[in-house]
Amino acid sequence: EPEVTQTPSHQVTQMGQEVILRCVPISNHLYFYWYRQILGQKVEFLVSFYNNEISEKSEIFDDQFSVERPDGSNFTLKIRSTKLEDSAMYFCASSEGRGGTDTQYFGPGTRLTVL
Amino acid sequence: AQTVTQSQPEMSVQEAETVTLSCTYDTSESDYYLFWYKQPPSRQMILVIRQEAYKQQNATENRFSVNFQKAAKSFSLKISDSQLGDAAMYFCAYINYGGSQGNLIFGKGTKLSVKP
């Protein structure tokens, strides 16, 4: 069964450094998402992406964040200058159709630790 | 703004027994979807069950079923014949049908333990 994959599983970085989290969505899916989960808190929506542009973003997704689909398979989340409060589990998800009608399938997540 | 509330941080069930996880939500929309996701210790969130708000019939997937009460804005998950593999975090989630491009709104989750 097709799955969303994410790399790395765990990323440790120093405050102020740039990180890129990578995701490979399910191959026939057209909509892509990033969510994050700070330890002990709710899973929160960050951004959705369709047709090579951002469809929707939350208040969390400020200028420090960017997303890109650099090729036909990868979907990346970049944090330009990490802060301590960026430490969280980051989940990528994809759906075949629009997220309101089609189920979003999640990857296993990347745990980001900012020191 | 829509919210999702799971009032049970932790639940425990004996193997083979039945357990019900609670979820309430708040919305002014009439057309939306509700989900239960399972997150085992391996971390990958897996869809358990999905309910369209316009459907009156409660969704069922094998041992998993929901009790969807639209007027009460309640969406509970019942797990029958609980198995050790059901032990996980369970998240209730909501999404608008119209307008939203995919913003799932999650509850805080309920940690389910299954005792042998």
Coordinates of N, CA, C and O in Angstrom, one line a residue, chain B residues 6-12 21-22 88-90 108-113:
Chain B
Q6 N -11.3 16.7 23.1 CA -11.3 15.3 23.6 C -11.1 15.4 25.1 O -10.0 15.8 25.5
S7 N -12.1 15.0 25.8 CA -12.0 15.2 27.3 C -11.3 14.2 28.1 O -11.2 14.3 29.3
Q8 N -11.0 13.1 27.4 CA -10.3 12.0 28.1 C -8.8 11.9 27.7 O -8.6 11.3 26.6
P9 N -7.9 12.4 28.5 CA -6.5 12.3 28.1 C -6.0 10.8 28.0 O -5.2 10.5 27.2
E10 N -6.6 10.0 28.9 CA -6.1 8.6 28.9 C -7.3 7.7 29.2 O -8.2 8.0 29.9
M11 N -7.3 6.5 28.5 CA -8.3 5.5 28.7 C -7.6 4.1 28.8 O -6.6 4.0 28.2
S12 N -8.3 3.2 29.4 CA -7.8 1.9 29.5 C -8.9 0.9 29.3 O -10.0 1.1 29.7
L21 N -14.4 6.2 23.0 CA -13.6 7.5 23.2 C -14.5 8.6 22.8 O -15.1 8.6 21.7
S22 N -14.4 9.7 23.5 CA -15.3 10.8 23.3 C -14.7 11.9 22.5 O -13.5 12.2 22.6
A88 N -2.7 3.0 21.4 CA -2.2 4.1 20.6 C -2.8 5.4 21.2 O -3.7 5.4 22.0
M89 N -2.4 6.5 20.6 CA -3.0 7.8 20.7 C -4.1 7.8 19.7 O -3.9 7.5 18.5
Y90 N -5.3 8.3 20.1 CA -6.4 8.5 19.1 C -6.8 9.9 19.0 O -7.0 10.6 20.0
K108 N -6.8 17.1 21.3 CA -5.6 16.9 21.9 C -5.2 15.4 22.0 O -4.0 15.0 22.3
G109 N -6.1 14.5 21.7 CA -5.8 13.1 21.7 C -6.2 12.4 23.0 O -6.3 13.0 24.1
T110 N -6.5 11.1 22.8 CA -6.7 10.2 24.0 C -5.8 9.0 23.9 O -5.7 8.4 22.8
K111 N -5.0 8.8 24.9 CA -4.1 7.7 24.9 C -4.8 6.4 25.4 O -5.3 6.4 26.6
L112 N -4.9 5.5 24.6 CA -5.6 4.2 24.9 C -4.6 3.1 25.2 O -3.7 2.8 24.5
S113 N -4.8 2.5 26.4 CA -4.0 1.4 26.8 C -4.9 0.1 26.8 O -6.1 0.2 27.2

